[in-house]
Amino acid sequence: MKVLVIGSGGREHALVWKIAQSPLVSSLMAAPGSPGMADNAICFDVPVSDLDGLVTLATDQAVDLVVVGPENPLCDGLADMLRENGIATFGPSKAAAMLETSKAFAKDFYARHNVPTARYGVFDDATKAKAFLDGFKPPYVLKTDGLAAGKGVVIPQTREEAEAEIDAFLSGKFGDASSTLVIEEFMHGEEVSVFALCDGTDVKFFGAAQDHKRVGEGDTGLNTGGMGAYSPAPIATPELIETVMETIIKPVTTGLAADGAPFQGVLFAGIMVTDEGPKVVEFNIRFGDPECQVLMMRAKSDILPLLDAAARGTLAAQPDVDWTHDPAITVVMAAEGYPGSYAKGSVITGIDAVNEMTGVQVFEAGTARNEAGDVTAAGGRVLNVTAIGESLHYAADRVYAAVDDIEWADGFCRRDIAWRALKAH
Ligand SMILES: Nc1ncnc2c1ncn2[C@@H]1O[C@H](COP(=O)(O)OP(=O)(O)O)[C@@H](O)[C@H]1O
Ligand SMILES: [Mg+2]
């Protein structure tokens, strides 16, 4: 099978690394790919924003399956274009991707299909938005309607701050993404990310993980794209997963199909486990980054037949995914200054040696190579150092031993990834 993975981040490096292990692969390609992926895939220099270029590439290379990593091309209709050209695609249509494209659309969709979630209102008028705050106690939850790379949610602690944020959102704090805003009730509880494959009709649980959104230890500081993740999450008991599948994931997939937008790909449910049971924080329409990295480490099954079946509507014929019980942790090494401004170009050494360590794999999220062939930092989130072990403590010891063996003067990471679960053990 000829497979093309779209994207260039740590998530896509992990997908490429895992798919490359499948005996079914005859040729593995990536666009645009990354220097880290080049060990396992032929990289083509087509950016994810060039939808026509990606379709041409897939057609020219006679690709059997395209696996789309990031949300933006899906929200812009890449999967529709590929399917129109007869190419099986793992990733939802533009219509199904609306769940992530617009938080206002998503909230209305949950209401229509009885999916448990926080009470909400949608506004493009500041006076009405401020008046709506009367119905809530602090803290308040304000979200951009549109895509904001995981940075479009603020949680003001006071009414005054909330009103100032409403003005800032509607006057373009997040550009077009915040010209409409969603105000939500604050849900108390612990969060967990639940993944499920869907082929338009059938669904299959595909693992659960917890991530760490904040830049600082103890979950403090600014929100980021994600500073680390681990799986399994102790909170995701079989009973909780069953409830999430039955009351949240299946109503969403049947609801999308009933609305004429069947979902093919992976659904990522951000769940808040509240006293009243699990409720939706949001849905994403692709793998989490960095959650994907720990899922790929833990999947014993060949995932390629599963991704292919999701793309072809034949998921029911596939066996359930076989996971190792061993926990995996991924630690994001980021450039000093992230999520604010940061420098690029500093040299990173030690990755090859670390990859030789048992149970350790470094996925490259934002790297380049300089003229000497050294690995250099080329993004905010730069490396995803990932380790698996017989226990969470073992995985944590391993992952931080690996982090300590990587030399990068301008890098930093959180030293407390998986703290919640480690504390519970
Ligand atoms: N209604 C809510 N109650 C409590 N916390 C929330 C709520 N909505 C969002 N959050 C917090 O904000 C984070 C980001 O919100 P989310 O809807 O996932 O947006 P995005 O991932 O697009 O930034 C969540 O992971 C959660 O920690
Ligand atoms: Mg989120």
Short mmCIF file of C-alpha atoms and ligand atoms in Angstrom, two decimals:
data_model
loop_
_atom_site.label_atom_id
_atom_site.label_comp_id
_atom_site.label_asym_id
_atom_site.label_seq_id
_atom_site.Cartn_x
_atom_site.Cartn_y
_atom_site.Cartn_z
CA MET A 1 0.00 0.00 0.00
CA LYS A 2 1.26 3.49 -0.88
CA VAL A 3 0.56 5.86 2.00
CA LEU A 4 0.90 9.64 2.18
CA VAL A 5 0.89 11.42 5.55
CA ILE A 6 0.06 15.14 5.49
CA GLY A 7 1.76 17.40 8.05
CA SER A 8 5.12 18.23 9.55
CA GLY A 9 4.79 18.11 13.34
CA GLY A 10 5.53 15.66 16.11
CA ARG A 11 2.10 14.11 15.67
CA GLU A 12 2.82 13.31 12.04
CA HIS A 13 6.33 12.06 12.86
CA ALA A 14 4.73 9.61 15.32
CA LEU A 15 2.18 8.50 12.69
CA VAL A 16 4.93 7.99 10.12
CA TRP A 17 7.08 6.09 12.64
CA LYS A 18 4.18 3.75 13.47
CA ILE A 19 2.86 3.28 9.92
CA ALA A 20 6.41 2.50 8.73
CA GLN A 21 6.32 -0.61 10.93
CA SER A 22 3.34 -2.02 8.99
CA PRO A 23 4.14 -4.92 6.67
CA LEU A 24 1.40 -3.61 4.38
CA VAL A 25 3.35 -0.47 3.40
CA SER A 26 5.08 -0.55 0.05
CA SER A 27 5.86 3.16 -0.04
CA LEU A 28 5.53 5.78 2.68
CA MET A 29 5.50 9.47 1.80
CA ALA A 30 4.98 12.69 3.72
CA ALA A 31 4.11 16.24 2.71
CA PRO A 32 5.76 18.44 3.67
CA GLY A 33 7.21 16.01 6.23
CA SER A 34 10.21 16.91 8.35
CA PRO A 35 13.90 16.01 8.70
CA GLY A 36 12.91 13.55 11.45
CA MET A 37 10.41 11.82 9.19
CA ALA A 38 12.92 11.48 6.37
CA ASP A 39 14.30 8.29 8.00
CA ASN A 40 10.97 6.55 7.37
CA ALA A 41 9.25 8.46 4.58
CA ILE A 42 10.03 10.24 1.34
CA CYS A 43 9.25 13.91 1.99
CA PHE A 44 7.71 16.12 -0.68
CA ASP A 45 7.98 19.87 -0.29
CA VAL A 46 4.27 20.69 -0.57
CA PRO A 47 2.91 22.83 2.30
CA VAL A 48 -0.31 21.79 4.07
CA SER A 49 -1.96 25.00 2.86
CA ASP A 50 -1.50 24.03 -0.82
CA LEU A 51 -4.58 21.83 -1.17
CA ASP A 52 -4.34 21.58 -4.97
CA GLY A 53 -0.67 20.70 -4.71
CA LEU A 54 -1.43 17.93 -2.22
CA VAL A 55 -4.14 16.45 -4.45
CA THR A 56 -1.77 16.56 -7.43
CA LEU A 57 0.94 14.85 -5.39
CA ALA A 58 -1.41 12.10 -4.20
CA THR A 59 -2.67 11.55 -7.74
CA ASP A 60 0.77 11.60 -9.37
CA GLN A 61 2.13 9.13 -6.82
CA ALA A 62 -0.95 6.86 -7.17
CA VAL A 63 -1.35 6.92 -3.39
CA ASP A 64 -3.71 4.31 -1.92
CA LEU A 65 -4.36 6.11 1.36
CA VAL A 66 -3.85 9.68 2.57
CA VAL A 67 -3.64 10.24 6.33
CA VAL A 68 -4.21 13.90 7.22
CA GLY A 69 -2.60 15.07 10.48
CA PRO A 70 -3.55 18.71 11.14
CA GLU A 71 -6.96 20.37 11.31
CA ASN A 72 -6.48 23.32 8.96
CA PRO A 73 -6.44 21.46 5.63
CA LEU A 74 -9.39 19.31 6.79
CA CYS A 75 -11.40 22.38 7.79
CA ASP A 76 -10.58 23.82 4.36
CA GLY A 77 -11.88 20.74 2.51
CA LEU A 78 -8.78 18.69 1.63
CA ALA A 79 -10.47 15.36 2.35
CA ASP A 80 -13.37 16.23 0.03
CA MET A 81 -10.97 17.13 -2.78
CA LEU A 82 -8.99 13.91 -2.34
CA ARG A 83 -12.14 11.76 -2.30
CA GLU A 84 -13.46 13.53 -5.41
CA ASN A 85 -10.25 12.32 -7.05
CA GLY A 86 -10.89 8.76 -5.94
CA ILE A 87 -8.26 8.72 -3.19
CA ALA A 88 -9.15 7.00 0.10
CA THR A 89 -8.60 9.52 2.89
CA PHE A 90 -8.31 9.26 6.65
CA GLY A 91 -9.77 12.58 7.72
CA PRO A 92 -13.24 14.14 7.72
CA SER A 93 -14.99 16.20 5.07
CA LYS A 94 -15.20 19.97 5.41
CA ALA A 95 -18.81 19.58 6.59
CA ALA A 96 -17.90 17.10 9.34
CA ALA A 97 -14.83 19.16 10.28
CA MET A 98 -17.19 22.02 11.22
CA LEU A 99 -17.18 20.51 14.71
CA GLU A 100 -13.69 21.97 15.08
CA THR A 101 -13.89 24.87 12.59
CA SER A 102 -16.59 26.63 14.59
CA LYS A 103 -17.16 26.32 18.32
CA ALA A 104 -20.56 28.00 17.90
CA PHE A 105 -21.56 25.38 15.31
CA ALA A 106 -20.31 22.63 17.63
CA LYS A 107 -22.27 23.89 20.65
CA ASP A 108 -25.48 24.16 18.62
CA PHE A 109 -24.81 20.65 17.27
CA TYR A 110 -24.41 19.20 20.82
CA ALA A 111 -27.65 20.88 21.87
CA ARG A 112 -29.54 19.45 18.89
CA HIS A 113 -28.20 15.93 19.46
CA ASN A 114 -28.45 15.87 23.27
CA VAL A 115 -24.71 15.61 23.89
CA PRO A 116 -23.90 16.66 27.48
CA THR A 117 -21.87 19.88 27.57
CA ALA A 118 -21.67 23.25 29.37
CA ARG A 119 -24.49 25.81 29.02
CA TYR A 120 -23.50 28.48 26.52
CA GLY A 121 -24.36 31.50 24.43
CA VAL A 122 -22.99 32.78 21.11
CA PHE A 123 -22.42 36.52 20.56
CA ASP A 124 -21.13 39.11 18.17
CA ASP A 125 -22.50 41.99 20.22
CA ALA A 126 -20.63 43.14 23.35
CA THR A 127 -23.64 44.50 25.25
CA LYS A 128 -25.58 41.25 24.87
CA ALA A 129 -22.51 39.19 25.71
CA LYS A 130 -21.89 41.16 28.91
CA ALA A 131 -25.53 40.84 29.97
CA PHE A 132 -25.31 37.06 29.45
CA LEU A 133 -22.64 36.90 32.18
CA ASP A 134 -25.46 37.58 34.71
CA GLY A 135 -26.44 33.95 34.39
CA PHE A 136 -23.04 32.63 35.53
CA LYS A 137 -20.76 32.70 38.54
CA PRO A 138 -17.02 33.29 38.01
CA PRO A 139 -14.77 32.01 36.61
CA TYR A 140 -16.12 32.76 33.14
CA VAL A 141 -15.21 30.86 29.98
CA LEU A 142 -14.77 32.86 26.76
CA LYS A 143 -13.87 31.16 23.49
CA THR A 144 -13.20 32.31 19.96
CA ASP A 145 -15.66 30.78 17.53
CA GLY A 146 -12.91 30.13 14.97
CA LEU A 147 -9.62 28.25 14.93
CA ALA A 148 -6.93 29.80 17.13
CA ALA A 149 -4.25 27.08 17.35
CA GLY A 150 -5.27 26.14 20.88
CA LYS A 151 -4.87 29.69 22.17
CA GLY A 152 -8.39 31.11 21.75
CA VAL A 153 -9.83 30.37 25.20
CA VAL A 154 -9.59 32.69 28.20
CA ILE A 155 -10.96 32.03 31.67
CA PRO A 156 -11.34 35.37 33.50
CA GLN A 157 -11.69 35.15 37.27
CA THR A 158 -13.71 38.36 37.68
CA ARG A 159 -16.67 40.02 35.98
CA GLU A 160 -14.59 43.12 35.24
CA GLU A 161 -11.89 41.08 33.53
CA ALA A 162 -14.53 39.09 31.61
CA GLU A 163 -16.14 42.27 30.27
CA ALA A 164 -12.75 43.62 29.19
CA GLU A 165 -12.04 40.33 27.40
CA ILE A 166 -15.41 40.47 25.62
CA ASP A 167 -14.44 43.88 24.23
CA ALA A 168 -10.99 42.59 23.27
CA PHE A 169 -12.38 39.48 21.52
CA LEU A 170 -14.94 41.42 19.52
CA SER A 171 -12.44 44.08 18.51
CA GLY A 172 -10.17 41.48 16.98
CA LYS A 173 -7.86 40.14 19.70
CA PHE A 174 -7.76 36.88 17.72
CA GLY A 175 -8.51 38.39 14.32
CA ASP A 176 -11.49 36.92 12.47
CA ALA A 177 -11.52 33.92 14.82
CA SER A 178 -12.93 36.09 17.62
CA SER A 179 -15.43 38.19 15.65
CA THR A 180 -17.95 35.74 17.14
CA LEU A 181 -17.47 34.49 20.68
CA VAL A 182 -18.86 31.67 22.77
CA ILE A 183 -19.47 32.14 26.49
CA GLU A 184 -19.75 28.97 28.55
CA GLU A 185 -20.54 27.85 32.03
CA PHE A 186 -17.35 26.81 33.87
CA MET A 187 -17.28 23.05 34.41
CA HIS A 188 -15.44 21.72 37.46
CA GLY A 189 -13.66 18.40 37.16
CA GLU A 190 -10.70 16.57 35.67
CA GLU A 191 -10.09 16.57 31.92
CA VAL A 192 -9.30 13.60 29.73
CA SER A 193 -8.90 13.21 25.97
CA VAL A 194 -10.75 10.27 24.42
CA PHE A 195 -10.06 9.15 20.85
CA ALA A 196 -12.27 7.12 18.54
CA LEU A 197 -11.92 6.03 14.93
CA CYS A 198 -15.01 6.44 12.81
CA ASP A 199 -15.70 5.27 9.25
CA GLY A 200 -18.89 7.25 8.72
CA THR A 201 -21.03 4.67 10.50
CA ASP A 202 -19.10 2.51 12.94
CA VAL A 203 -16.85 3.71 15.74
CA LYS A 204 -13.98 2.14 17.59
CA PHE A 205 -12.35 3.38 20.81
CA PHE A 206 -8.79 4.47 20.07
CA GLY A 207 -7.25 5.27 23.43
CA ALA A 208 -7.37 7.94 26.09
CA ALA A 209 -4.71 10.35 27.30
CA GLN A 210 -4.18 13.45 29.38
CA ASP A 211 -2.28 16.45 28.14
CA HIS A 212 -0.74 19.49 29.79
CA LYS A 213 -1.83 22.71 28.15
CA ARG A 214 -0.12 25.25 30.39
CA VAL A 215 3.47 26.26 29.87
CA GLY A 216 4.43 26.12 33.55
CA GLU A 217 4.83 23.37 36.12
CA GLY A 218 1.81 22.73 38.31
CA ASP A 219 -0.36 23.71 35.31
CA THR A 220 0.40 27.42 35.58
CA GLY A 221 1.14 30.16 33.05
CA LEU A 222 -0.03 30.66 29.50
CA ASN A 223 -1.85 28.09 27.39
CA THR A 224 0.22 26.33 24.73
CA GLY A 225 -0.37 23.80 21.98
CA GLY A 226 0.49 21.19 24.66
CA MET A 227 3.62 20.60 26.78
CA GLY A 228 3.31 16.86 27.30
CA ALA A 229 0.90 13.95 27.54
CA TYR A 230 0.58 10.48 28.94
CA SER A 231 -1.56 7.42 28.38
CA PRO A 232 -3.36 5.54 29.79
CA ALA A 233 -4.95 8.09 32.10
CA PRO A 234 -6.05 6.46 35.37
CA ILE A 235 -9.28 8.48 35.31
CA ALA A 236 -10.25 6.80 32.02
CA THR A 237 -11.64 3.63 33.61
CA PRO A 238 -13.42 1.11 31.36
CA GLU A 239 -16.72 2.38 32.84
CA LEU A 240 -15.90 6.00 32.01
CA ILE A 241 -14.87 5.06 28.46
CA GLU A 242 -18.10 3.12 28.02
CA THR A 243 -20.14 6.14 29.18
CA VAL A 244 -18.20 8.50 26.91
CA MET A 245 -18.62 6.19 23.91
CA GLU A 246 -22.36 5.73 24.50
CA THR A 247 -23.43 9.21 25.62
CA ILE A 248 -20.99 11.42 23.73
CA ILE A 249 -19.06 9.83 20.84
CA LYS A 250 -21.87 7.74 19.31
CA PRO A 251 -24.48 10.53 19.49
CA VAL A 252 -21.95 12.77 17.73
CA THR A 253 -21.17 10.29 14.93
CA THR A 254 -24.82 9.34 14.39
CA GLY A 255 -25.76 13.03 14.59
CA LEU A 256 -23.21 13.96 11.93
CA ALA A 257 -24.38 11.13 9.68
CA ALA A 258 -28.02 12.17 10.19
CA ASP A 259 -27.07 15.75 9.26
CA GLY A 260 -25.55 14.49 6.00
CA ALA A 261 -21.93 14.84 7.14
CA PRO A 262 -20.69 11.35 8.06
CA PHE A 263 -17.34 11.43 9.84
CA GLN A 264 -14.35 9.46 8.55
CA GLY A 265 -11.18 9.77 10.57
CA VAL A 266 -10.41 10.19 14.25
CA LEU A 267 -12.59 12.04 16.71
CA PHE A 268 -10.83 13.59 19.67
CA ALA A 269 -13.26 14.27 22.48
CA GLY A 270 -12.05 16.70 25.13
CA ILE A 271 -13.98 15.52 28.17
CA MET A 272 -14.55 17.08 31.59
CA VAL A 273 -15.33 14.44 34.19
CA THR A 274 -17.81 16.32 36.39
CA ASP A 275 -19.91 15.27 39.38
CA GLU A 276 -22.78 14.90 36.91
CA GLY A 277 -20.79 12.60 34.64
CA PRO A 278 -18.59 13.23 31.61
CA LYS A 279 -19.35 16.32 29.53
CA VAL A 280 -17.85 17.65 26.32
CA VAL A 281 -15.35 20.50 26.51
CA GLU A 282 -14.80 20.38 22.76
CA PHE A 283 -14.33 18.04 19.84
CA ASN A 284 -11.32 18.05 17.59
CA ILE A 285 -11.43 16.25 14.27
CA ARG A 286 -7.88 14.86 14.21
CA PHE A 287 -5.33 13.35 16.59
CA GLY A 288 -4.10 15.44 19.48
CA ASP A 289 -0.56 16.70 19.33
CA PRO A 290 1.18 15.50 21.56
CA GLU A 291 -1.42 12.84 22.60
CA CYS A 292 -0.90 10.99 19.31
CA GLN A 293 2.74 10.38 20.22
CA VAL A 294 1.87 8.36 23.34
CA LEU A 295 -0.94 6.49 21.56
CA MET A 296 1.44 5.41 18.79
CA MET A 297 3.94 4.16 21.42
CA ARG A 298 1.22 2.11 23.14
CA ALA A 299 -0.55 0.60 20.10
CA LYS A 300 0.54 -3.01 19.61
CA SER A 301 -1.79 -3.44 16.62
CA ASP A 302 -0.77 -2.52 13.12
CA ILE A 303 -2.70 0.75 12.83
CA LEU A 304 -2.58 0.96 9.05
CA PRO A 305 -5.50 -1.47 8.42
CA LEU A 306 -7.55 0.51 10.96
CA LEU A 307 -6.84 3.90 9.37
CA ASP A 308 -7.53 2.40 5.94
CA ALA A 309 -10.79 0.83 7.13
CA ALA A 310 -11.93 4.15 8.61
CA ALA A 311 -11.26 5.75 5.23
CA ARG A 312 -13.18 3.02 3.35
CA GLY A 313 -16.17 2.45 5.64
CA THR A 314 -15.10 -1.04 6.71
CA LEU A 315 -14.17 -0.49 10.34
CA ALA A 316 -16.66 -3.05 11.69
CA ALA A 317 -14.61 -5.85 10.11
CA GLN A 318 -11.47 -4.80 11.99
CA PRO A 319 -10.45 -6.22 15.38
CA ASP A 320 -10.31 -3.89 18.36
CA VAL A 321 -7.04 -2.07 18.85
CA ASP A 322 -4.58 -3.96 21.03
CA TRP A 323 -2.84 -1.65 23.52
CA THR A 324 0.07 -2.46 25.76
CA HIS A 325 -0.77 -1.84 29.42
CA ASP A 326 2.59 -0.11 29.76
CA PRO A 327 2.16 3.62 30.19
CA ALA A 328 3.83 6.10 27.85
CA ILE A 329 4.79 9.72 28.50
CA THR A 330 5.80 12.38 26.03
CA VAL A 331 7.62 15.54 27.14
CA VAL A 332 7.66 18.54 24.83
CA MET A 333 10.98 20.35 24.64
CA ALA A 334 10.23 23.91 23.54
CA ALA A 335 12.29 26.94 22.63
CA GLU A 336 12.89 29.41 25.48
CA GLY A 337 10.20 32.11 25.20
CA TYR A 338 7.45 29.82 23.84
CA PRO A 339 4.45 30.37 23.67
CA GLY A 340 5.65 33.95 23.20
CA SER A 341 8.44 34.87 20.80
CA TYR A 342 11.51 32.64 20.62
CA ALA A 343 14.72 32.34 18.65
CA LYS A 344 15.40 29.71 15.98
CA GLY A 345 18.59 28.08 14.76
CA SER A 346 20.29 26.80 17.93
CA VAL A 347 21.95 23.39 17.64
CA ILE A 348 20.54 20.33 19.43
CA THR A 349 22.68 17.23 20.03
CA GLY A 350 22.13 13.82 21.57
CA ILE A 351 18.93 12.77 19.77
CA ASP A 352 20.49 9.74 18.03
CA ALA A 353 21.95 8.44 21.28
CA VAL A 354 18.65 8.90 23.10
CA ASN A 355 16.81 6.99 20.37
CA GLU A 356 19.08 4.01 21.15
CA MET A 357 17.73 3.86 24.73
CA THR A 358 15.21 1.06 25.31
CA GLY A 359 11.62 2.30 25.14
CA VAL A 360 12.57 5.83 24.10
CA GLN A 361 11.67 7.60 20.89
CA VAL A 362 12.17 11.24 20.00
CA PHE A 363 9.62 12.71 17.62
CA GLU A 364 10.68 15.93 15.92
CA ALA A 365 8.06 18.67 16.02
CA GLY A 366 9.93 21.75 14.84
CA THR A 367 13.44 20.99 13.69
CA ALA A 368 15.69 21.71 10.72
CA ARG A 369 19.20 20.67 9.69
CA ASN A 370 21.99 23.20 9.21
CA GLU A 371 24.72 22.97 6.56
CA ALA A 372 26.82 20.78 8.86
CA GLY A 373 23.89 18.38 9.17
CA ASP A 374 23.23 19.25 12.84
CA VAL A 375 19.68 19.22 14.17
CA THR A 376 18.56 22.81 14.84
CA ALA A 377 15.52 24.33 16.51
CA ALA A 378 13.01 25.65 13.97
CA GLY A 379 9.78 26.15 15.92
CA GLY A 380 8.20 26.77 19.31
CA ARG A 381 7.56 23.18 20.23
CA VAL A 382 10.68 21.46 18.92
CA LEU A 383 11.04 17.89 20.25
CA ASN A 384 8.65 15.33 21.74
CA VAL A 385 10.77 13.04 23.89
CA THR A 386 8.63 9.95 24.41
CA ALA A 387 9.15 6.88 26.59
CA ILE A 388 7.25 3.77 27.56
CA GLY A 389 7.79 1.66 30.69
CA GLU A 390 6.30 -1.05 32.89
CA SER A 391 4.90 1.60 35.20
CA LEU A 392 4.26 5.29 34.97
CA HIS A 393 7.15 5.96 37.35
CA TYR A 394 9.42 3.90 35.14
CA ALA A 395 8.26 5.75 32.04
CA ALA A 396 8.79 9.09 33.81
CA ASP A 397 12.32 8.14 34.91
CA ARG A 398 13.15 7.07 31.39
CA VAL A 399 11.69 10.08 29.65
CA TYR A 400 13.51 12.55 31.89
CA ALA A 401 16.76 10.57 31.65
CA ALA A 402 16.40 10.98 27.89
CA VAL A 403 15.59 14.69 28.19
CA ASP A 404 18.70 15.15 30.34
CA ASP A 405 20.85 13.51 27.66
CA ILE A 406 19.73 15.99 25.01
CA GLU A 407 21.95 19.04 24.79
CA TRP A 408 20.07 22.16 23.77
CA ALA A 409 21.03 25.44 25.41
CA ASP A 410 17.87 27.30 24.35
CA GLY A 411 15.37 24.57 25.20
CA PHE A 412 13.12 24.00 28.20
CA CYS A 413 10.47 21.52 29.25
CA ARG A 414 8.07 20.90 32.11
CA ARG A 415 9.54 18.46 34.64
CA ASP A 416 6.14 17.38 35.97
CA ILE A 417 4.40 15.70 33.03
CA ALA A 418 1.95 13.05 34.33
CA TRP A 419 2.03 14.57 37.85
CA ARG A 420 -1.65 13.90 38.41
CA ALA A 421 -1.36 10.18 37.76
CA LEU A 422 2.04 9.87 39.48
CA LYS A 423 0.58 11.44 42.61
CA ALA A 424 -2.33 8.99 42.56
CA HIS A 425 -0.02 5.94 42.48
N1 LIG B 1 -16.66 25.16 29.97
C1 LIG B 1 -15.44 24.98 30.48
N2 LIG B 1 -15.27 24.80 31.81
C2 LIG B 1 -14.03 24.67 32.35
N3 LIG B 1 -12.90 24.70 31.63
C3 LIG B 1 -13.00 24.88 30.30
C4 LIG B 1 -14.26 25.00 29.66
N4 LIG B 1 -14.07 25.16 28.35
C5 LIG B 1 -12.73 25.13 28.16
N5 LIG B 1 -12.08 24.96 29.33
C6 LIG B 1 -10.62 24.88 29.52
O1 LIG B 1 -9.97 25.55 28.46
C7 LIG B 1 -9.20 24.63 27.67
C8 LIG B 1 -9.30 25.00 26.20
O2 LIG B 1 -10.65 24.96 25.78
P1 LIG B 1 -11.07 24.16 24.48
O3 LIG B 1 -12.54 24.27 24.33
O4 LIG B 1 -10.50 22.79 24.55
O5 LIG B 1 -10.42 25.01 23.32
P2 LIG B 1 -9.07 24.89 22.47
O6 LIG B 1 -8.47 23.54 22.71
O7 LIG B 1 -9.54 25.09 21.08
O8 LIG B 1 -8.23 26.01 22.96
C9 LIG B 1 -9.78 23.26 28.00
O9 LIG B 1 -8.84 22.25 27.81
C10 LIG B 1 -10.17 23.46 29.46
O10 LIG B 1 -9.05 23.31 30.32
MG MG B 2 -8.91 21.79 23.61
#
